[in-house]
Amino acid sequence: MYDQYYGLSGRPFQLTPDPHFYFESATHRKALSYLGYGLAQGEGFIVITGDIGAGKTTLVGHVMGTVDPARLTAAKIVSTQVGGDDILRLAAQSFGLSAEGQTKAQLLQRIEAFLHAQARAGKRSLLIVDEAQNLAISAIEELRMLSNFQLGGQALLQIFLLGQPEFRDLLKSPELEQLRQRVIATHHLEPMLESEIEPYVLHRLRLVGWEGNPQFTADAFAALYAATDGVPRRVNVIASRLLLLGAMDQLGVIDADTVAAVLADMGQETEEPAVVAPSPMDRAAEPSSVPAPDASAIKVIHAELDLLRTELAEAKRALAAQGSAPDSEEVVEVLAYFDKRLDVIDARSREQDTALRRVLTLLVDWVERDEQAMGSSHSQAA
């Protein structure tokens, strides 16, 4: 909806990671340097951690987009809580190898044979493991054993481990001492700086053809930072709602007040309104004095539901395309986002329904009182 109103070629603030929208903040630039260094080494482990929504998946997707597939075969696992044998099956499947009915020894032989064939063809192999904080110690140890495969003194497999902050604590386990010795680079993605919010938002807007409409004021960017602490996915959530509100209210300028309105809307309580018995003053009120349901609010609710359906369909397609596991960070975060959106919309819908019922009740009361008054006057006249 808002993309059509503002003449955009797409939605710039979707939740699903898209390397096309990669923005190089200071912390992402450092991470990119570590990834580049690690790729040049061609061995060992590279560890990238960051909070939910920090941009880990987008970063690695951007890196993979710059790699020549004729020289590097890259496979990705979005891990669940699996043990050692299961991680081997996932690794084999990610490289296109059949793992059904195979023993652990057979899986290792198939993977090693594949890596040897890639090396003889002049190609290096890279395994990317996302959501690494979910892995069992035994699974991480199996990954270390895979990194042992060599040909002519050269490592056959390099591994990127992406995880949330708790993965750093997991790596400190005494059982993972040997793996720690093979980590050649590590970086923790921090949130964006306040000064990076404006260029981040404008960068994503320009990629979909934005030409200055709507205009964002300086205080809008300051309010965005205060509300999100610079976490990219949080910025995306609020920025998307800002554009929706802007389209509904036909705004040409997004300022701090607009941000405050969206935040108030998103933080709205979803509890059922308390039922209060009408006072005598209420019963005496005529319908014209009773606040009617807000027609514009109802219109916005329907528009948001339509947009939500579209975004949910797009998110499902994107997650299916990248093979995200049902309990991966992206899936859990996207589902939580849509649940929260539905809760807020449902609460607003209930408020409008309550207002409508109240108006109808007062109308009935008023009509009945009017009929009683008329009947009384007729009786007196008779």
mmCIF file of C-alpha atoms in Angstrom:
data_model
loop_
_atom_site.group_PDB
_atom_site.id
_atom_site.type_symbol
_atom_site.label_atom_id
_atom_site.label_comp_id
_atom_site.label_asym_id
_atom_site.label_seq_id
_atom_site.Cartn_x
_atom_site.Cartn_y
_atom_site.Cartn_z
ATOM 1 C CA MET A 1 0.000 0.000 0.000
ATOM 2 C CA TYR A 2 2.525 2.635 1.105
ATOM 3 C CA ASP A 3 4.933 1.688 -1.681
ATOM 4 C CA GLN A 4 2.268 2.582 -4.238
ATOM 5 C CA TYR A 5 1.354 5.832 -2.501
ATOM 6 C CA TYR A 6 4.963 7.030 -2.362
ATOM 7 C CA GLY A 7 5.885 5.649 -5.786
ATOM 8 C CA LEU A 8 8.374 3.069 -4.480
ATOM 9 C CA SER A 9 9.346 -0.003 -6.483
ATOM 10 C CA GLY A 10 9.206 -2.246 -3.402
ATOM 11 C CA ARG A 11 9.076 -2.313 0.394
ATOM 12 C CA PRO A 12 12.464 -1.244 1.792
ATOM 13 C CA PHE A 13 11.952 -2.350 5.383
ATOM 14 C CA GLN A 14 10.915 -5.997 5.222
ATOM 15 C CA LEU A 15 11.902 -8.222 8.135
ATOM 16 C CA THR A 16 13.366 -11.079 6.113
ATOM 17 C CA PRO A 17 17.121 -10.625 5.503
ATOM 18 C CA ASP A 18 17.923 -9.389 1.988
ATOM 19 C CA PRO A 19 21.581 -8.871 0.971
ATOM 20 C CA HIS A 20 20.375 -6.381 -1.657
ATOM 21 C CA PHE A 21 19.717 -3.908 1.182
ATOM 22 C CA TYR A 22 23.074 -4.436 2.902
ATOM 23 C CA PHE A 23 24.242 -1.270 4.668
ATOM 24 C CA GLU A 24 27.831 -0.957 5.784
ATOM 25 C CA SER A 25 27.753 0.509 9.260
ATOM 26 C CA ALA A 26 31.002 0.810 11.222
ATOM 27 C CA THR A 27 30.471 -2.528 12.975
ATOM 28 C CA HIS A 28 29.511 -4.263 9.708
ATOM 29 C CA ARG A 29 32.620 -2.855 8.039
ATOM 30 C CA LYS A 30 34.783 -4.451 10.732
ATOM 31 C CA ALA A 31 32.951 -7.752 10.410
ATOM 32 C CA LEU A 32 33.370 -7.624 6.648
ATOM 33 C CA SER A 33 37.106 -7.149 7.082
ATOM 34 C CA TYR A 34 37.302 -10.214 9.339
ATOM 35 C CA LEU A 35 35.286 -12.287 6.878
ATOM 36 C CA GLY A 36 37.503 -11.165 4.018
ATOM 37 C CA TYR A 37 40.628 -12.000 6.003
ATOM 38 C CA GLY A 38 39.218 -15.396 6.903
ATOM 39 C CA LEU A 39 38.285 -16.212 3.328
ATOM 40 C CA ALA A 40 41.796 -15.294 2.223
ATOM 41 C CA GLN A 41 43.216 -17.758 4.766
ATOM 42 C CA GLY A 42 40.987 -20.533 3.474
ATOM 43 C CA GLU A 43 40.950 -22.502 6.723
ATOM 44 C CA GLY A 44 39.747 -22.584 10.302
ATOM 45 C CA PHE A 45 36.655 -21.061 11.833
ATOM 46 C CA ILE A 46 35.309 -17.525 11.662
ATOM 47 C CA VAL A 47 32.803 -16.566 14.350
ATOM 48 C CA ILE A 48 30.318 -13.708 13.958
ATOM 49 C CA THR A 49 27.891 -13.009 16.807
ATOM 50 C CA GLY A 50 25.243 -10.399 17.357
ATOM 51 C CA ASP A 51 21.890 -9.779 18.981
ATOM 52 C CA ILE A 52 18.657 -10.753 17.231
ATOM 53 C CA GLY A 53 18.148 -8.455 14.273
ATOM 54 C CA ALA A 54 21.738 -7.174 14.207
ATOM 55 C CA GLY A 55 22.193 -8.170 10.548
ATOM 56 C CA LYS A 56 24.330 -11.327 10.724
ATOM 57 C CA THR A 57 22.488 -13.165 7.962
ATOM 58 C CA THR A 58 22.364 -10.102 5.709
ATOM 59 C CA LEU A 59 26.101 -9.580 6.189
ATOM 60 C CA VAL A 60 27.023 -13.127 5.200
ATOM 61 C CA GLY A 61 24.567 -13.022 2.305
ATOM 62 C CA HIS A 62 26.318 -9.880 1.074
ATOM 63 C CA VAL A 63 29.718 -11.554 1.333
ATOM 64 C CA MET A 64 28.507 -14.615 -0.550
ATOM 65 C CA GLY A 65 27.169 -12.345 -3.268
ATOM 66 C CA THR A 66 30.689 -11.053 -3.895
ATOM 67 C CA VAL A 67 32.304 -14.507 -4.111
ATOM 68 C CA ASP A 68 32.974 -16.181 -7.448
ATOM 69 C CA PRO A 69 30.975 -19.466 -7.397
ATOM 70 C CA ALA A 70 33.468 -20.921 -9.874
ATOM 71 C CA ARG A 71 36.139 -20.729 -7.179
ATOM 72 C CA LEU A 72 34.170 -21.357 -3.984
ATOM 73 C CA THR A 73 31.366 -23.798 -3.165
ATOM 74 C CA ALA A 74 29.374 -22.418 -0.240
ATOM 75 C CA ALA A 75 26.632 -24.251 1.662
ATOM 76 C CA LYS A 76 24.506 -23.046 4.547
ATOM 77 C CA ILE A 77 22.926 -24.759 7.541
ATOM 78 C CA VAL A 78 20.322 -23.026 9.684
ATOM 79 C CA SER A 79 20.847 -25.156 12.735
ATOM 80 C CA THR A 80 18.345 -26.457 15.210
ATOM 81 C CA GLN A 81 19.122 -28.171 18.502
ATOM 82 C CA VAL A 82 20.913 -31.110 16.956
ATOM 83 C CA GLY A 83 23.608 -33.497 18.076
ATOM 84 C CA GLY A 84 26.744 -34.734 16.361
ATOM 85 C CA ASP A 85 25.273 -37.242 13.880
ATOM 86 C CA ASP A 86 22.486 -34.858 12.878
ATOM 87 C CA ILE A 87 24.877 -32.012 12.095
ATOM 88 C CA LEU A 88 26.786 -34.351 9.782
ATOM 89 C CA ARG A 89 23.564 -35.193 7.952
ATOM 90 C CA LEU A 90 22.700 -31.506 7.622
ATOM 91 C CA ALA A 91 26.199 -30.748 6.323
ATOM 92 C CA ALA A 92 25.994 -33.529 3.752
ATOM 93 C CA GLN A 93 22.557 -32.434 2.591
ATOM 94 C CA SER A 94 23.641 -28.793 2.343
ATOM 95 C CA PHE A 95 26.329 -29.870 -0.146
ATOM 96 C CA GLY A 96 23.759 -31.840 -2.122
ATOM 97 C CA LEU A 97 24.794 -35.273 -0.850
ATOM 98 C CA SER A 98 22.317 -37.997 0.037
ATOM 99 C CA ALA A 99 22.297 -38.687 3.785
ATOM 100 C CA GLU A 100 19.278 -40.958 4.091
ATOM 101 C CA GLY A 101 20.034 -44.289 5.702
ATOM 102 C CA GLN A 102 23.765 -43.530 5.989
ATOM 103 C CA THR A 103 25.835 -44.385 9.038
ATOM 104 C CA LYS A 104 28.138 -41.812 10.587
ATOM 105 C CA ALA A 105 31.167 -43.420 8.951
ATOM 106 C CA GLN A 106 29.478 -43.385 5.548
ATOM 107 C CA LEU A 107 28.496 -39.731 5.952
ATOM 108 C CA LEU A 108 32.075 -38.756 6.773
ATOM 109 C CA GLN A 109 33.366 -40.691 3.763
ATOM 110 C CA ARG A 110 30.875 -39.012 1.434
ATOM 111 C CA ILE A 111 31.658 -35.538 2.736
ATOM 112 C CA GLU A 112 35.420 -36.086 2.513
ATOM 113 C CA ALA A 113 35.126 -37.484 -1.026
ATOM 114 C CA PHE A 114 33.065 -34.452 -2.039
ATOM 115 C CA LEU A 115 35.588 -32.019 -0.562
ATOM 116 C CA HIS A 116 38.461 -33.824 -2.328
ATOM 117 C CA ALA A 117 36.596 -33.613 -5.640
ATOM 118 C CA GLN A 118 36.025 -29.874 -5.138
ATOM 119 C CA ALA A 119 39.701 -29.308 -4.369
ATOM 120 C CA ARG A 120 40.840 -31.261 -7.431
ATOM 121 C CA ALA A 121 38.503 -29.076 -9.506
ATOM 122 C CA GLY A 122 40.271 -25.995 -8.126
ATOM 123 C CA LYS A 123 37.379 -24.986 -5.861
ATOM 124 C CA ARG A 124 37.395 -24.274 -2.152
ATOM 125 C CA SER A 125 34.524 -25.296 0.125
ATOM 126 C CA LEU A 126 32.786 -23.193 2.777
ATOM 127 C CA LEU A 127 30.126 -24.241 5.280
ATOM 128 C CA ILE A 128 28.045 -21.498 6.920
ATOM 129 C CA VAL A 129 26.275 -22.495 10.134
ATOM 130 C CA ASP A 130 23.595 -20.031 11.270
ATOM 131 C CA GLU A 131 21.968 -20.081 14.727
ATOM 132 C CA ALA A 132 25.099 -21.743 16.088
ATOM 133 C CA GLN A 133 24.031 -21.006 19.671
ATOM 134 C CA ASN A 134 21.520 -23.862 19.316
ATOM 135 C CA LEU A 135 24.169 -26.494 18.626
ATOM 136 C CA ALA A 136 25.066 -29.160 21.149
ATOM 137 C CA ILE A 137 28.713 -29.505 22.168
ATOM 138 C CA SER A 138 28.829 -32.811 20.271
ATOM 139 C CA ALA A 139 27.651 -31.090 17.079
ATOM 140 C CA ILE A 140 30.306 -28.387 17.353
ATOM 141 C CA GLU A 141 32.948 -31.055 17.883
ATOM 142 C CA GLU A 142 31.808 -32.841 14.708
ATOM 143 C CA LEU A 143 32.233 -29.578 12.802
ATOM 144 C CA ARG A 144 35.771 -29.357 14.175
ATOM 145 C CA MET A 145 36.463 -32.851 12.936
ATOM 146 C CA LEU A 146 35.226 -31.874 9.462
ATOM 147 C CA SER A 147 37.767 -29.056 9.467
ATOM 148 C CA ASN A 148 40.496 -31.694 9.832
ATOM 149 C CA PHE A 149 40.088 -32.896 6.250
ATOM 150 C CA GLN A 150 43.167 -31.957 4.210
ATOM 151 C CA LEU A 151 44.692 -32.497 0.800
ATOM 152 C CA GLY A 152 48.373 -31.836 0.269
ATOM 153 C CA GLY A 153 48.622 -30.006 3.569
ATOM 154 C CA GLN A 154 45.757 -27.654 2.680
ATOM 155 C CA ALA A 155 42.457 -27.554 4.570
ATOM 156 C CA LEU A 156 39.531 -28.737 2.465
ATOM 157 C CA LEU A 157 36.777 -26.980 4.413
ATOM 158 C CA GLN A 158 36.361 -23.597 6.065
ATOM 159 C CA ILE A 159 33.470 -22.893 8.436
ATOM 160 C CA PHE A 160 31.620 -19.691 9.369
ATOM 161 C CA LEU A 161 29.720 -19.840 12.680
ATOM 162 C CA LEU A 162 26.952 -17.255 13.162
ATOM 163 C CA GLY A 163 25.171 -16.979 16.477
ATOM 164 C CA GLN A 164 23.565 -14.879 19.129
ATOM 165 C CA PRO A 165 25.668 -13.468 22.011
ATOM 166 C CA GLU A 166 25.256 -16.612 24.137
ATOM 167 C CA PHE A 167 27.296 -18.515 21.554
ATOM 168 C CA ARG A 168 30.388 -16.687 22.811
ATOM 169 C CA ASP A 169 29.766 -18.189 26.260
ATOM 170 C CA LEU A 170 29.273 -21.620 24.718
ATOM 171 C CA LEU A 171 32.652 -21.375 23.004
ATOM 172 C CA LYS A 172 34.294 -20.874 26.391
ATOM 173 C CA SER A 173 33.339 -24.414 27.417
ATOM 174 C CA PRO A 174 36.384 -26.521 28.384
ATOM 175 C CA GLU A 175 35.263 -29.178 25.898
ATOM 176 C CA LEU A 176 35.761 -26.729 23.012
ATOM 177 C CA GLU A 177 39.376 -25.810 23.713
ATOM 178 C CA GLN A 178 40.603 -27.435 20.494
ATOM 179 C CA LEU A 179 38.006 -25.593 18.412
ATOM 180 C CA ARG A 180 38.911 -22.247 20.003
ATOM 181 C CA GLN A 181 42.478 -22.775 18.821
ATOM 182 C CA ARG A 182 41.185 -22.974 15.254
ATOM 183 C CA VAL A 183 39.156 -19.760 15.349
ATOM 184 C CA ILE A 184 41.149 -17.378 13.150
ATOM 185 C CA ALA A 185 38.771 -14.382 13.385
ATOM 186 C CA THR A 186 35.809 -13.341 15.514
ATOM 187 C CA HIS A 187 33.624 -10.261 15.674
ATOM 188 C CA HIS A 188 30.523 -9.203 17.582
ATOM 189 C CA LEU A 189 28.068 -7.054 15.628
ATOM 190 C CA GLU A 190 27.069 -4.032 17.672
ATOM 191 C CA PRO A 191 23.957 -1.915 17.033
ATOM 192 C CA MET A 192 24.295 1.025 14.658
ATOM 193 C CA LEU A 193 25.457 4.382 15.966
ATOM 194 C CA GLU A 194 22.940 7.210 16.239
ATOM 195 C CA SER A 195 24.686 9.003 13.362
ATOM 196 C CA GLU A 196 24.096 5.938 11.146
ATOM 197 C CA ILE A 197 20.298 5.813 11.438
ATOM 198 C CA GLU A 198 19.676 8.513 8.831
ATOM 199 C CA PRO A 199 22.029 7.086 6.173
ATOM 200 C CA TYR A 200 20.672 3.569 6.879
ATOM 201 C CA VAL A 201 17.045 4.585 6.346
ATOM 202 C CA LEU A 202 17.783 6.720 3.286
ATOM 203 C CA HIS A 203 20.004 3.994 1.795
ATOM 204 C CA ARG A 204 17.175 1.473 1.893
ATOM 205 C CA LEU A 205 14.668 3.994 0.582
ATOM 206 C CA ARG A 206 16.847 4.976 -2.376
ATOM 207 C CA LEU A 207 17.191 1.328 -3.383
ATOM 208 C CA VAL A 208 13.451 1.276 -4.094
ATOM 209 C CA GLY A 209 13.343 4.559 -5.984
ATOM 210 C CA TRP A 210 12.657 7.047 -3.196
ATOM 211 C CA GLU A 211 13.064 10.655 -4.391
ATOM 212 C CA GLY A 212 12.419 12.633 -1.238
ATOM 213 C CA ASN A 213 8.751 11.842 -0.590
ATOM 214 C CA PRO A 214 8.153 11.491 2.262
ATOM 215 C CA GLN A 215 10.792 13.686 3.813
ATOM 216 C CA PHE A 216 12.247 12.603 7.162
ATOM 217 C CA THR A 217 13.202 15.302 9.650
ATOM 218 C CA ALA A 218 16.280 15.201 11.873
ATOM 219 C CA ASP A 219 14.177 14.726 15.001
ATOM 220 C CA ALA A 220 12.473 11.721 13.361
ATOM 221 C CA PHE A 221 15.843 9.964 13.040
ATOM 222 C CA ALA A 222 16.711 10.850 16.637
ATOM 223 C CA ALA A 223 13.389 9.398 17.793
ATOM 224 C CA LEU A 224 14.003 6.254 15.708
ATOM 225 C CA TYR A 225 17.351 5.707 17.387
ATOM 226 C CA ALA A 226 15.904 6.261 20.853
ATOM 227 C CA ALA A 227 13.182 3.690 20.165
ATOM 228 C CA THR A 228 15.391 1.010 18.598
ATOM 229 C CA ASP A 229 18.866 1.426 20.160
ATOM 230 C CA GLY A 230 20.201 1.180 16.602
ATOM 231 C CA VAL A 231 19.221 -2.480 16.017
ATOM 232 C CA PRO A 232 18.543 -2.753 12.252
ATOM 233 C CA ARG A 233 15.515 -5.044 12.436
ATOM 234 C CA ARG A 234 13.846 -2.835 15.033
ATOM 235 C CA VAL A 235 14.452 0.161 12.791
ATOM 236 C CA ASN A 236 12.847 -1.736 9.914
ATOM 237 C CA VAL A 237 9.735 -2.545 11.950
ATOM 238 C CA ILE A 238 9.115 1.061 12.962
ATOM 239 C CA ALA A 239 10.110 2.582 9.616
ATOM 240 C CA SER A 240 7.632 0.307 7.840
ATOM 241 C CA ARG A 241 4.853 1.480 10.152
ATOM 242 C CA LEU A 242 5.885 5.102 9.640
ATOM 243 C CA LEU A 243 5.435 4.764 5.895
ATOM 244 C CA LEU A 244 2.094 3.032 6.372
ATOM 245 C CA LEU A 245 0.837 5.818 8.630
ATOM 246 C CA GLY A 246 2.240 8.386 6.209
ATOM 247 C CA ALA A 247 0.317 6.826 3.333
ATOM 248 C CA MET A 248 -2.922 6.595 5.327
ATOM 249 C CA ASP A 249 -2.694 10.211 6.510
ATOM 250 C CA GLN A 250 -1.167 11.418 3.214
ATOM 251 C CA LEU A 251 1.903 12.831 4.951
ATOM 252 C CA GLY A 252 4.733 14.430 3.024
ATOM 253 C CA VAL A 253 6.890 14.829 6.131
ATOM 254 C CA ILE A 254 7.752 12.233 8.784
ATOM 255 C CA ASP A 255 8.803 13.895 12.035
ATOM 256 C CA ALA A 256 9.269 12.983 15.696
ATOM 257 C CA ASP A 257 5.544 13.355 16.348
ATOM 258 C CA THR A 258 4.854 10.779 13.635
ATOM 259 C CA VAL A 259 7.331 8.399 15.273
ATOM 260 C CA ALA A 260 5.666 8.983 18.642
ATOM 261 C CA ALA A 261 2.251 8.208 17.140
ATOM 262 C CA VAL A 262 3.498 4.929 15.669
ATOM 263 C CA LEU A 263 5.214 3.929 18.913
ATOM 264 C CA ALA A 264 2.049 4.666 20.890
ATOM 265 C CA ASP A 265 0.099 2.552 18.430
ATOM 266 C CA MET A 266 2.557 -0.352 18.578
ATOM 267 C CA GLY A 267 2.721 -0.255 22.368
ATOM 268 C CA GLN A 268 -1.039 -0.122 22.819
ATOM 269 C CA GLU A 269 -2.368 -2.504 25.464
ATOM 270 C CA THR A 270 -4.433 -5.396 24.193
ATOM 271 C CA GLU A 271 -6.491 -6.055 27.291
ATOM 272 C CA GLU A 272 -10.283 -6.097 27.014
ATOM 273 C CA PRO A 273 -11.805 -2.712 27.939
ATOM 274 C CA ALA A 274 -13.478 -2.743 31.330
ATOM 275 C CA VAL A 275 -17.270 -2.821 31.213
ATOM 276 C CA VAL A 276 -18.674 0.120 33.175
ATOM 277 C CA ALA A 277 -22.338 0.376 34.012
ATOM 278 C CA PRO A 278 -23.899 3.491 32.432
ATOM 279 C CA SER A 279 -24.557 6.315 34.836
ATOM 280 C CA PRO A 280 -27.844 8.207 34.931
ATOM 281 C CA MET A 281 -26.133 10.959 32.967
ATOM 282 C CA ASP A 282 -25.260 8.405 30.267
ATOM 283 C CA ARG A 283 -28.801 7.107 30.144
ATOM 284 C CA ALA A 284 -30.114 10.595 29.697
ATOM 285 C CA ALA A 285 -27.714 11.407 26.888
ATOM 286 C CA GLU A 286 -29.003 11.706 23.365
ATOM 287 C CA PRO A 287 -27.208 9.829 20.537
ATOM 288 C CA SER A 288 -25.816 13.039 19.109
ATOM 289 C CA SER A 289 -23.793 13.587 22.297
ATOM 290 C CA VAL A 290 -22.228 10.112 22.294
ATOM 291 C CA PRO A 291 -18.819 9.686 20.555
ATOM 292 C CA ALA A 292 -19.307 7.532 17.481
ATOM 293 C CA PRO A 293 -16.826 4.882 16.298
ATOM 294 C CA ASP A 294 -13.960 6.449 14.363
ATOM 295 C CA ALA A 295 -14.559 5.668 10.682
ATOM 296 C CA SER A 296 -10.994 6.632 9.747
ATOM 297 C CA ALA A 297 -9.632 4.281 12.429
ATOM 298 C CA ILE A 298 -11.710 1.430 11.020
ATOM 299 C CA LYS A 299 -10.345 2.246 7.551
ATOM 300 C CA VAL A 300 -6.781 2.110 8.875
ATOM 301 C CA ILE A 301 -7.442 -1.234 10.586
ATOM 302 C CA HIS A 302 -8.644 -2.781 7.322
ATOM 303 C CA ALA A 303 -5.671 -1.314 5.425
ATOM 304 C CA GLU A 304 -3.205 -2.679 7.986
ATOM 305 C CA LEU A 305 -4.792 -6.117 7.829
ATOM 306 C CA ASP A 306 -4.429 -6.118 4.033
ATOM 307 C CA LEU A 307 -0.779 -5.047 4.322
ATOM 308 C CA LEU A 308 -0.150 -7.657 7.017
ATOM 309 C CA ARG A 309 -1.504 -10.418 4.791
ATOM 310 C CA THR A 310 0.755 -9.280 1.946
ATOM 311 C CA GLU A 311 3.837 -9.032 4.189
ATOM 312 C CA LEU A 312 3.145 -12.455 5.718
ATOM 313 C CA ALA A 313 2.891 -14.051 2.269
ATOM 314 C CA GLU A 314 6.156 -12.382 1.200
ATOM 315 C CA ALA A 315 7.897 -13.463 4.415
ATOM 316 C CA LYS A 316 6.770 -17.070 3.936
ATOM 317 C CA ARG A 317 8.141 -17.110 0.386
ATOM 318 C CA ALA A 318 11.461 -15.543 1.409
ATOM 319 C CA LEU A 319 11.973 -17.878 4.370
ATOM 320 C CA ALA A 320 11.100 -20.907 2.258
ATOM 321 C CA ALA A 321 13.532 -19.783 -0.452
ATOM 322 C CA GLN A 322 16.441 -19.499 1.994
ATOM 323 C CA GLY A 323 15.561 -22.808 3.673
ATOM 324 C CA SER A 324 15.150 -21.422 7.181
ATOM 325 C CA ALA A 325 14.443 -24.037 9.848
ATOM 326 C CA PRO A 326 11.077 -23.750 11.675
ATOM 327 C CA ASP A 327 12.764 -22.661 14.924
ATOM 328 C CA SER A 328 15.475 -20.483 13.409
ATOM 329 C CA GLU A 329 16.031 -16.931 14.561
ATOM 330 C CA GLU A 330 14.486 -15.468 11.409
ATOM 331 C CA VAL A 331 11.330 -17.581 11.591
ATOM 332 C CA VAL A 332 10.819 -17.020 15.338
ATOM 333 C CA GLU A 333 11.414 -13.286 14.989
ATOM 334 C CA VAL A 334 9.114 -12.926 11.983
ATOM 335 C CA LEU A 335 6.325 -14.891 13.673
ATOM 336 C CA ALA A 336 6.698 -12.822 16.863
ATOM 337 C CA TYR A 337 6.504 -9.641 14.797
ATOM 338 C CA PHE A 338 3.300 -10.712 13.049
ATOM 339 C CA ASP A 339 1.770 -11.917 16.325
ATOM 340 C CA LYS A 340 2.425 -8.535 17.901
ATOM 341 C CA ARG A 341 0.999 -6.706 14.893
ATOM 342 C CA LEU A 342 -2.130 -8.862 15.000
ATOM 343 C CA ASP A 343 -2.522 -8.279 18.758
ATOM 344 C CA VAL A 344 -2.371 -4.510 18.290
ATOM 345 C CA ILE A 345 -4.793 -4.528 15.353
ATOM 346 C CA ASP A 346 -7.135 -6.869 17.225
ATOM 347 C CA ALA A 347 -7.118 -4.580 20.266
ATOM 348 C CA ARG A 348 -7.968 -1.563 18.136
ATOM 349 C CA SER A 349 -10.710 -3.514 16.396
ATOM 350 C CA ARG A 350 -12.195 -4.483 19.769
ATOM 351 C CA GLU A 351 -12.156 -0.836 20.859
ATOM 352 C CA GLN A 352 -14.077 0.192 17.767
ATOM 353 C CA ASP A 353 -16.508 -2.689 18.293
ATOM 354 C CA THR A 354 -17.030 -1.626 21.914
ATOM 355 C CA ALA A 355 -17.671 1.947 20.809
ATOM 356 C CA LEU A 356 -20.180 0.762 18.214
ATOM 357 C CA ARG A 357 -22.012 -1.432 20.729
ATOM 358 C CA ARG A 358 -22.148 1.463 23.176
ATOM 359 C CA VAL A 359 -23.640 3.769 20.579
ATOM 360 C CA LEU A 360 -26.251 1.156 19.612
ATOM 361 C CA THR A 361 -27.147 0.559 23.276
ATOM 362 C CA LEU A 362 -27.603 4.271 23.904
ATOM 363 C CA LEU A 363 -29.675 4.581 20.743
ATOM 364 C CA VAL A 364 -31.995 1.821 21.935
ATOM 365 C CA ASP A 365 -32.240 3.404 25.402
ATOM 366 C CA TRP A 366 -32.987 6.795 23.883
ATOM 367 C CA VAL A 367 -35.666 5.420 21.552
ATOM 368 C CA GLU A 368 -37.298 3.471 24.397
ATOM 369 C CA ARG A 369 -37.310 6.570 26.628
ATOM 370 C CA ASP A 370 -38.767 8.618 23.801
ATOM 371 C CA GLU A 371 -41.505 6.026 23.221
ATOM 372 C CA GLN A 372 -42.259 5.911 26.947
ATOM 373 C CA ALA A 373 -42.441 9.689 27.101
ATOM 374 C CA MET A 374 -44.771 9.791 24.126
ATOM 375 C CA GLY A 375 -46.958 7.062 25.647
ATOM 376 C CA SER A 376 -47.119 8.951 28.937
ATOM 377 C CA SER A 377 -48.124 12.199 27.215
ATOM 378 C CA HIS A 378 -50.853 10.367 25.244
ATOM 379 C CA SER A 379 -52.190 8.864 28.484
ATOM 380 C CA GLN A 380 -52.298 12.276 30.133
ATOM 381 C CA ALA A 381 -54.060 13.765 27.140
ATOM 382 C CA ALA A 382 -56.672 10.998 27.220
#
